[in-house]
XYZ file of C-alpha atoms in Angstrom:
151
model
C 94.670 171.400 146.549
C 96.484 174.201 148.368
C 100.242 173.925 148.193
C 101.515 172.033 151.204
C 98.123 170.528 152.091
C 98.110 166.802 151.444
C 94.941 164.804 150.832
C 95.617 162.985 154.106
C 95.833 166.248 156.064
C 92.697 167.570 154.350
C 90.828 164.382 155.340
C 92.044 164.676 158.921
C 90.992 168.332 159.116
C 87.568 167.535 157.660
C 86.997 164.790 160.237
C 88.116 167.099 163.060
C 85.621 169.716 161.875
C 82.863 167.098 161.668
C 83.587 166.022 165.255
C 83.457 169.651 166.412
C 80.070 170.183 164.735
C 78.781 166.973 166.290
C 79.852 168.232 169.719
C 78.182 171.590 169.087
C 74.866 170.061 168.009
C 74.852 167.525 170.835
C 75.530 170.322 173.350
C 72.585 172.426 172.143
C 69.585 172.514 174.447
C 66.456 170.634 173.478
C 64.628 173.972 173.316
C 67.183 175.331 170.830
C 67.000 172.179 168.719
C 63.220 172.394 168.627
C 63.095 176.133 167.898
C 65.580 175.970 165.019
C 64.836 172.373 163.946
C 68.484 171.519 164.457
C 69.217 167.884 163.670
C 72.325 165.722 163.462
C 72.704 162.337 161.810
C 75.917 160.393 161.319
C 75.482 158.122 158.306
C 78.294 155.866 157.111
C 80.844 158.132 158.808
C 79.509 161.370 157.306
C 77.965 164.072 159.493
C 74.633 165.378 158.204
C 73.413 168.575 159.858
C 70.076 170.180 159.130
C 68.777 173.405 160.608
C 66.196 174.814 158.193
C 65.263 177.692 160.508
C 68.732 179.245 160.115
C 69.191 180.427 156.509
C 72.914 179.764 156.297
C 74.081 176.893 154.119
C 76.606 175.594 156.604
C 73.707 174.569 158.844
C 72.401 172.309 156.072
C 75.468 170.345 155.181
C 77.381 167.123 154.971
C 80.737 167.097 156.695
C 83.185 164.393 155.713
C 81.875 164.159 152.145
C 83.988 161.533 150.405
C 86.459 161.171 153.253
C 84.914 158.000 154.666
C 83.707 156.278 151.508
C 84.119 156.557 147.746
C 82.148 159.185 145.883
C 79.961 157.490 143.290
C 76.477 157.816 141.794
C 74.817 155.871 144.631
C 76.578 157.905 147.317
C 75.534 161.228 145.776
C 71.953 160.005 145.219
C 71.689 158.882 148.866
C 72.911 162.283 150.024
C 70.419 164.123 147.806
C 67.576 161.880 148.958
C 68.360 162.717 152.588
C 67.977 166.452 151.983
C 65.076 166.128 149.535
C 63.066 164.228 152.166
C 63.621 167.201 154.469
C 62.592 169.709 151.779
C 66.023 171.363 151.749
C 67.216 172.500 148.348
C 70.446 174.244 149.374
C 73.138 171.993 150.783
C 76.776 172.731 151.597
C 79.485 170.205 150.727
C 83.226 170.602 150.867
C 84.963 168.537 148.217
C 88.633 167.838 148.901
C 90.616 168.512 145.737
C 92.243 165.371 144.407
C 90.408 162.939 146.676
C 87.935 161.662 144.071
C 88.612 162.528 140.457
C 84.975 162.284 139.356
C 83.346 163.918 142.403
C 82.899 167.378 140.910
C 81.409 166.000 137.694
C 79.032 163.683 139.580
C 77.867 166.625 141.676
C 77.514 168.901 138.639
C 75.418 166.225 136.935
C 73.083 166.309 139.965
C 72.717 170.101 139.841
C 75.395 171.159 142.325
C 77.560 174.162 141.556
C 80.973 175.045 142.893
C 81.479 178.210 144.901
C 84.001 179.575 147.348
C 83.255 180.460 150.925
C 84.806 182.207 153.875
C 84.806 178.982 155.890
C 87.845 177.800 153.965
C 89.797 181.052 153.847
C 93.500 180.804 154.535
C 95.586 183.567 156.077
C 99.173 183.971 157.107
C 100.252 183.005 160.592
C 100.553 186.519 162.055
C 98.721 186.975 165.353
C 95.274 188.475 164.755
C 96.087 191.589 166.777
C 98.838 192.395 164.250
C 96.479 192.359 161.258
C 94.902 195.798 160.705
C 91.112 195.890 161.041
C 90.837 192.464 162.669
C 89.933 193.525 166.187
C 86.802 195.559 166.820
C 86.439 198.076 169.669
C 86.099 196.271 172.967
C 87.514 192.980 171.659
C 90.722 191.494 172.932
C 92.824 188.413 172.341
C 94.217 186.374 175.166
C 95.778 182.981 175.544
C 93.477 180.295 176.906
C 95.068 178.280 179.665
C 93.754 176.074 182.474
C 93.012 179.060 184.725
C 91.148 181.134 182.125
C 89.292 178.135 180.683
C 87.636 177.516 184.048
C 86.518 181.145 184.355
């Protein structure tokens, strides 16, 4: 667990991210969903997203893993069965450090491996335009307010 990030805050952030992904999938057009085979299921509070036509693991994932129910053998088996039925062998899970002491071992026993990813990268709180190399030519940063949000 990152210093200063409590399990409770990590759970809250994970559920906020799950809600954002749900909104994104629900907002996608039917044509997009059909073309990319984008699917969303909410099962026992967890958000399952599949999109086999986009080869990026975050589009084949479970959001909220272990935040809404205990991680145990049955839970992990149910999750694997979901993706196996859809012929997806690469699945992305984010395991909150310290939430379930046996989660990593249960996952390892089922063939999962741990890896880092840019989705969970932390940075300092400097504005992006002050960090060298952040902005590309033609990009700009501006505050979103009621007037610009309607534009």
